mmCIF file of C-alpha atoms in Angstrom:
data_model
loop_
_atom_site.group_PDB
_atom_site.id
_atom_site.type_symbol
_atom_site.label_atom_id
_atom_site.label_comp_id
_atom_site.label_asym_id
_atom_site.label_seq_id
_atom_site.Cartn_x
_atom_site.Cartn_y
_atom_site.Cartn_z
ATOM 1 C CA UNK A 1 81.458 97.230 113.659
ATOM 2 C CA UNK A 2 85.192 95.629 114.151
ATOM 3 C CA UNK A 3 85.497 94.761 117.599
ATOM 4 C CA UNK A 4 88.804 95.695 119.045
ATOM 5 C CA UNK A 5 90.289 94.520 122.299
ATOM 6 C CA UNK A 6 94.134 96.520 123.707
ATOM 7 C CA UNK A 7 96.982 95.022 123.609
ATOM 8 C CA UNK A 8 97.360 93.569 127.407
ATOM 9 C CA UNK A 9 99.254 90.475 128.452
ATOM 10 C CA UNK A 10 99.258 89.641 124.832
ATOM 11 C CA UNK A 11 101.691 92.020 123.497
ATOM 12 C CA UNK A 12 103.231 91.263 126.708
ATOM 13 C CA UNK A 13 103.702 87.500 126.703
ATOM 14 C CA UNK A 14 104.975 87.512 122.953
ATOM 15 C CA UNK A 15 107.739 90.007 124.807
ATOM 16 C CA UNK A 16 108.545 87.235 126.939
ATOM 17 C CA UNK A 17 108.960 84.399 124.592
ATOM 18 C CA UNK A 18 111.216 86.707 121.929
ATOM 19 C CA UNK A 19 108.051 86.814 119.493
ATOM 20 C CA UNK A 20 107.770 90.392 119.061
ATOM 21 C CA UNK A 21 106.995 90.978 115.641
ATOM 22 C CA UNK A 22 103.558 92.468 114.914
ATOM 23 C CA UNK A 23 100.229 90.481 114.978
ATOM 24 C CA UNK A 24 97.137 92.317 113.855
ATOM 25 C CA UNK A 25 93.931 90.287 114.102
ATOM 26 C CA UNK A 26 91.875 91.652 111.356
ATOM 27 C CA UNK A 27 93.168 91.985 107.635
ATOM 28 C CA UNK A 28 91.639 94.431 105.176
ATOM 29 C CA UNK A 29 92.252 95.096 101.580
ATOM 30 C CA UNK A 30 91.247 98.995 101.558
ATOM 31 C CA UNK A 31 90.287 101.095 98.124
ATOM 32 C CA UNK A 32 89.854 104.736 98.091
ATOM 33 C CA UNK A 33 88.593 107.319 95.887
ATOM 34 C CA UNK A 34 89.287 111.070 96.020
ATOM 35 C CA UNK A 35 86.324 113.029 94.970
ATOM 36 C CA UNK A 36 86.535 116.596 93.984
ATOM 37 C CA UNK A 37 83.845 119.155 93.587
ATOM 38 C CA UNK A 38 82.822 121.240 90.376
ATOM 39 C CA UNK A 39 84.985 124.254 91.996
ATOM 40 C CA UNK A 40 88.265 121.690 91.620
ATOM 41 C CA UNK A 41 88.440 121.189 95.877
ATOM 42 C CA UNK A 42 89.008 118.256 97.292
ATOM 43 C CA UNK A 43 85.616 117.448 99.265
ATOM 44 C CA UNK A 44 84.833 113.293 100.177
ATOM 45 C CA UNK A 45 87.004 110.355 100.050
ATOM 46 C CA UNK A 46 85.124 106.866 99.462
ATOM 47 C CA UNK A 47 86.234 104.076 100.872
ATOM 48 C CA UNK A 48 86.130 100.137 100.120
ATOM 49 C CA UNK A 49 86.898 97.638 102.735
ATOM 50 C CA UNK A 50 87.482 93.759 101.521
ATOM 51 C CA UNK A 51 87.457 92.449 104.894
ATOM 52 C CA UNK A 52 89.297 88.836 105.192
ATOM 53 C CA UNK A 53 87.717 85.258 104.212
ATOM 54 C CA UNK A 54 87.803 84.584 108.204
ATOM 55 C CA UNK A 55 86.832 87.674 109.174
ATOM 56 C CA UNK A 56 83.727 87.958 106.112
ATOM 57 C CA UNK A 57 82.615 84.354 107.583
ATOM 58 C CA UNK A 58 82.586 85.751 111.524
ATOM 59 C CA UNK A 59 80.268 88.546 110.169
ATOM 60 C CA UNK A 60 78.476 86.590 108.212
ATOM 61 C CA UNK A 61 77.619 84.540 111.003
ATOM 62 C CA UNK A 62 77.292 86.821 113.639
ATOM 63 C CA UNK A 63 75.127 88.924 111.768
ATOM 64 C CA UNK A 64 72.678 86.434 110.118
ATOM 65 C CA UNK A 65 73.581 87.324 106.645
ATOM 66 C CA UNK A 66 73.612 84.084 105.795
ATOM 67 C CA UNK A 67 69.617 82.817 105.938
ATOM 68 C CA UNK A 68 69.598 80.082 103.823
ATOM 69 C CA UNK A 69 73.005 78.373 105.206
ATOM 70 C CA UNK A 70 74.038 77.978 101.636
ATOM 71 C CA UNK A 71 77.679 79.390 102.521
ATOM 72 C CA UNK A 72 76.733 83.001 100.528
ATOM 73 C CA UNK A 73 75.031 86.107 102.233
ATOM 74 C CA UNK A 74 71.732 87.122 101.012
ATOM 75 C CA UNK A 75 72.000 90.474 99.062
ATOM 76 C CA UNK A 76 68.888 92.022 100.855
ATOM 77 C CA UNK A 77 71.103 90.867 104.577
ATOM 78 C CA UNK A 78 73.729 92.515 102.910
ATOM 79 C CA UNK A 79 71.613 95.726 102.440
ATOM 80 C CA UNK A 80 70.399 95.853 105.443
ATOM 81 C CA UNK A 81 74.000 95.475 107.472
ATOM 82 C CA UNK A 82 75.462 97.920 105.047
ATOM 83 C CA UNK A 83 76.573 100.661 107.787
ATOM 84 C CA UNK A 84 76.926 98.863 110.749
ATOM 85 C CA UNK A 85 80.577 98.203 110.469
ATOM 86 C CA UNK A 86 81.400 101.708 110.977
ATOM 87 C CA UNK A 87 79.223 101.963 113.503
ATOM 88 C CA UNK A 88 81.729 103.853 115.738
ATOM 89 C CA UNK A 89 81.856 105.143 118.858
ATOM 90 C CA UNK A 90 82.533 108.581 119.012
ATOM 91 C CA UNK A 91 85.856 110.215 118.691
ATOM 92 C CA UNK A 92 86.482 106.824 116.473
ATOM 93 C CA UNK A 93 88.967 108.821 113.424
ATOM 94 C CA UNK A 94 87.493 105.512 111.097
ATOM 95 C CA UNK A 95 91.366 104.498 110.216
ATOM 96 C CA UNK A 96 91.693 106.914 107.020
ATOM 97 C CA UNK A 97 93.660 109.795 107.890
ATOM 98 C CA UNK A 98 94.008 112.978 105.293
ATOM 99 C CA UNK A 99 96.494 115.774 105.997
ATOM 100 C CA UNK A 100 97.640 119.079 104.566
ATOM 101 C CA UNK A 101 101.288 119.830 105.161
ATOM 102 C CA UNK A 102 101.360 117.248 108.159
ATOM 103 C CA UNK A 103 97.963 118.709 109.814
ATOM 104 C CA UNK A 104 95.437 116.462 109.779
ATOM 105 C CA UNK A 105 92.198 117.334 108.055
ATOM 106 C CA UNK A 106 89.002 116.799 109.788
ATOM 107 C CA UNK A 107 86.362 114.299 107.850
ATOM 108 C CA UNK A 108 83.047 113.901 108.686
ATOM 109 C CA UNK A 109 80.974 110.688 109.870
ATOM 110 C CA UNK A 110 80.352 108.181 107.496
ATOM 111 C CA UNK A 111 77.558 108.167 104.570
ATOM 112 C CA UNK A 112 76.341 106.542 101.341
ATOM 113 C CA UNK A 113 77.115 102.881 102.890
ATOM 114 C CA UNK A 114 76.668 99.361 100.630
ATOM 115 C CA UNK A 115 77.784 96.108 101.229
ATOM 116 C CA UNK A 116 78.300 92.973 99.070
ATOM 117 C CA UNK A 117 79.826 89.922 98.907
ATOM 118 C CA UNK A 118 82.855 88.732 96.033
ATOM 119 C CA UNK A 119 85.134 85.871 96.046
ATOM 120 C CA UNK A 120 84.642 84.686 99.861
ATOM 121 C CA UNK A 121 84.627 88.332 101.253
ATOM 122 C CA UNK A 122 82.189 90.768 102.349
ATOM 123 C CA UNK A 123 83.358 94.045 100.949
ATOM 124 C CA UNK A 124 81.775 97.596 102.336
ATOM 125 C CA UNK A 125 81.724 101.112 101.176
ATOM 126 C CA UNK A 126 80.935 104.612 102.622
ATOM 127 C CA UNK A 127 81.921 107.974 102.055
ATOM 128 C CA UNK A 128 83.479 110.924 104.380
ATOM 129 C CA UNK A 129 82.681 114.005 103.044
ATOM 130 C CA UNK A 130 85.324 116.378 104.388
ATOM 131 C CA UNK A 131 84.513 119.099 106.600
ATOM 132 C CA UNK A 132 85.374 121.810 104.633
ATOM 133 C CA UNK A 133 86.390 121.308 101.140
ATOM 134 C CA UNK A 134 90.034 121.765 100.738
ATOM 135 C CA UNK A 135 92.142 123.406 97.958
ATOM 136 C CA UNK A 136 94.542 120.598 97.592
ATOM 137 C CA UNK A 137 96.971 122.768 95.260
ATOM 138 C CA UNK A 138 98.063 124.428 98.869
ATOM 139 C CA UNK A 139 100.686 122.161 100.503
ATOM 140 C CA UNK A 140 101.194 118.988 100.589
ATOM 141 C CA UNK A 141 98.142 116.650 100.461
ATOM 142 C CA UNK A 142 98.792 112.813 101.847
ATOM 143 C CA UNK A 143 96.326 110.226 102.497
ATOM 144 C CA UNK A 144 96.990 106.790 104.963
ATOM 145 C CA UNK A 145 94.569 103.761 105.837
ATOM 146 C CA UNK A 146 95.192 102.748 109.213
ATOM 147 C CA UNK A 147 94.562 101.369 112.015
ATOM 148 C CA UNK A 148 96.562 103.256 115.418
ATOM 149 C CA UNK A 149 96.972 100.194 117.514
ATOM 150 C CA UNK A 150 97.335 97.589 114.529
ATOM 151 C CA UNK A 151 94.342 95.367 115.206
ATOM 152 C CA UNK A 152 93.455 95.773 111.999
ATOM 153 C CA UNK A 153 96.222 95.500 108.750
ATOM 154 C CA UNK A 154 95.014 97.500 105.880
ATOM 155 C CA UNK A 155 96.538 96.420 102.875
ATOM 156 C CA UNK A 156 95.994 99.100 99.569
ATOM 157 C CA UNK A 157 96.807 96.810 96.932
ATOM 158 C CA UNK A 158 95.720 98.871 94.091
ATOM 159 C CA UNK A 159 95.997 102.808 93.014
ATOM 160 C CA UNK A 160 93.574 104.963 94.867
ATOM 161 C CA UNK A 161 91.188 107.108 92.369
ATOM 162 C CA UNK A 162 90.807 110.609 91.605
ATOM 163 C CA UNK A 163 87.566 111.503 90.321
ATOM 164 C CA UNK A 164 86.457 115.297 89.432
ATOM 165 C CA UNK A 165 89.566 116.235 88.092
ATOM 166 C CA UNK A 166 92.042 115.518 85.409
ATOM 167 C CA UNK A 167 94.962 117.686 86.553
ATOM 168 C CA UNK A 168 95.802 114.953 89.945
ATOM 169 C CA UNK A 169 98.343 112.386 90.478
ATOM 170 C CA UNK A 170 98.871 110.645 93.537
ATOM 171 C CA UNK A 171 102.545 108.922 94.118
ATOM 172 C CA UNK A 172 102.663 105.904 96.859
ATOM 173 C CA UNK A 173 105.367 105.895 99.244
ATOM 174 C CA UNK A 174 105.709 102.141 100.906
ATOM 175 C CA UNK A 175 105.884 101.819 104.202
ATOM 176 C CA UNK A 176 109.198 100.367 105.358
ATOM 177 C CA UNK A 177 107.841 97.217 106.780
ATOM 178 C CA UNK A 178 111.371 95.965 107.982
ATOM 179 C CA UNK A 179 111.735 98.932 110.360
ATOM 180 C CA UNK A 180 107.784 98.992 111.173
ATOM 181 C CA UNK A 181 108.662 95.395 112.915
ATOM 182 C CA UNK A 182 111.549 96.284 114.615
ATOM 183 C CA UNK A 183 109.993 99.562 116.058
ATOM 184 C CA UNK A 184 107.203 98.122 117.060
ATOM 185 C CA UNK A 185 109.283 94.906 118.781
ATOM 186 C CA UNK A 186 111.519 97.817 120.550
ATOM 187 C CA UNK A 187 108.078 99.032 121.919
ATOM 188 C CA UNK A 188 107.141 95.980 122.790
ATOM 189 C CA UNK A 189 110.259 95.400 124.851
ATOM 190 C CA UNK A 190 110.398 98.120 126.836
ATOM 191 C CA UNK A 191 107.286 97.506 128.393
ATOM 192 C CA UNK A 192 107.979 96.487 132.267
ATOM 193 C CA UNK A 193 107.663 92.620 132.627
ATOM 194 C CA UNK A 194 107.305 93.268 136.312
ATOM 195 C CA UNK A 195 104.210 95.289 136.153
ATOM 196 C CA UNK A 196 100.369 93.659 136.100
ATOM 197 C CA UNK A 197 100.225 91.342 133.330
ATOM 198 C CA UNK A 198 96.864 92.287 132.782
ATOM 199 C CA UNK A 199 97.651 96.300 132.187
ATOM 200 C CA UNK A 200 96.855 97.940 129.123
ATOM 201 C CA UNK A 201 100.299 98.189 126.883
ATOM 202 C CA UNK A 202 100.058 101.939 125.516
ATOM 203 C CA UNK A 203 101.272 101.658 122.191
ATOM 204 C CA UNK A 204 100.385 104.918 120.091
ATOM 205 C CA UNK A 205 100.140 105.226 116.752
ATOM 206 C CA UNK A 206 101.666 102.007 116.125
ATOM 207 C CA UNK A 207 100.259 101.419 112.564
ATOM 208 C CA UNK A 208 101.113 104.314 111.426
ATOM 209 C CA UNK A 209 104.832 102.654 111.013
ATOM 210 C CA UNK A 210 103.123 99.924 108.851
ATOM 211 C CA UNK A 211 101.023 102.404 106.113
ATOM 212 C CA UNK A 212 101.746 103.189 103.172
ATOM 213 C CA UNK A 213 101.861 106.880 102.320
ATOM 214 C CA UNK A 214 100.082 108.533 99.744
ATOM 215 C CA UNK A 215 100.855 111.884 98.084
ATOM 216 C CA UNK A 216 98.549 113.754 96.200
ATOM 217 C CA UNK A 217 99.430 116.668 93.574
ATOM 218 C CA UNK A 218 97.455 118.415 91.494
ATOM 219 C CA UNK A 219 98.461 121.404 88.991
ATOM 220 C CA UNK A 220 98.272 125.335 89.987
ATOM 221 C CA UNK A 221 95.463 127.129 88.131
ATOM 222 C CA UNK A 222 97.466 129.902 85.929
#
């Protein structure tokens, strides 16, 4: 799983010295595919995550992936790990968030996981079947990968997928990255410099300001 620590007298201390621009610890290149049923509803989302070179090589290492020391993970390691990065505790939303007209829309737990390594970077995969399969022709659909407090950076470099329908666009909105920084370094300095250095900083939804939005459309049945 990706360990995550709060921010604490991190956040705090870059407050103090005037560095208060965003520092996630973690960088992911995320992929996603929207799968729809043979009744046209929206009903899993599958997900890719390329985690970093540094990061592949700490799980890689931490793991034992890596039996032969030859600097590339062993398929049948890779297997066998596939899963255990979303491992999460529960109550853990997995940092993909669908809505409907604002509302988010529950997903279930994870399934279908694989693992394997390209280019200097373990990349993962699992699927989150929704709930309830969802008529995405009511309201407005949007998808996000993110992570709340920012540990983690997801990057979606290329066009998510639509697969079980031909009648589906989706349109990317960019985040605003600019204003993401300067939000989050108004946060940052408002926090009380008086108070116990080693105190939790609350920071919700912080990552949110740093995702990209995605809108998905698909025609009206006549």
């Amino acid at each position: 799983m990706i360990w995550r620590i709060p921010l604490s007298c991190l956040a705090l201390s870059a407050v103090l010295s005037g560095a208060a621009q965003a520092h996630p610890h973690v960088f992911i290149d995320a992929a996603f595919e929207l799968v729809f049923d043979d009744a046209g509803r929206l009903a899993a989302v599958r997900i890719d995550w390329a985690y970093d070179e540094f990061y592949s090589l700490m799980l890689i290492e931490e793991n034992g992936l890596d039996a032969d020391g030859d600097g590339t993970p062993e398929q049948a390691s890779l297997d066998a790990y596939a899963g255990h990065d979303v491992d999460w505790a529960a109550g853990f939303p997995g940092d993909f968030v669908l809505a409907q007209d604002g509302a988010e829309v529950a997903l279930d737990g994870p399934v279908r996981h694989r693992a394997r390594f390209e280019a200097g970077r373990v990349i993962t995969s699992h699927v989150r079947p929704l709930a309830a399969p969802l008529d995405a022709t009511e309201g407005v659909v949007t998808a996000r990968a993110y992570d709340p407090t920012y540990f983690v950076a997801y990057d979606v470099p290329a066009a998510p997928v639509i697969s079980g329908r031909e009648d589906c666009r989706i349109r990317r909105e960019k985040a605003d990255r600019a204003a993401a920084e300067a939000e989050y370094g108004d946060q940052l300095a408002a926090v009380d410099a008086g108070s116990d250095p080693f105190a939790v900083v609350e920071l919700p939804d912080i990552g949110a300001l740093f995702a990209d939005r995605f809108v998905l459309s698909c025609a009206v049945s006549s």
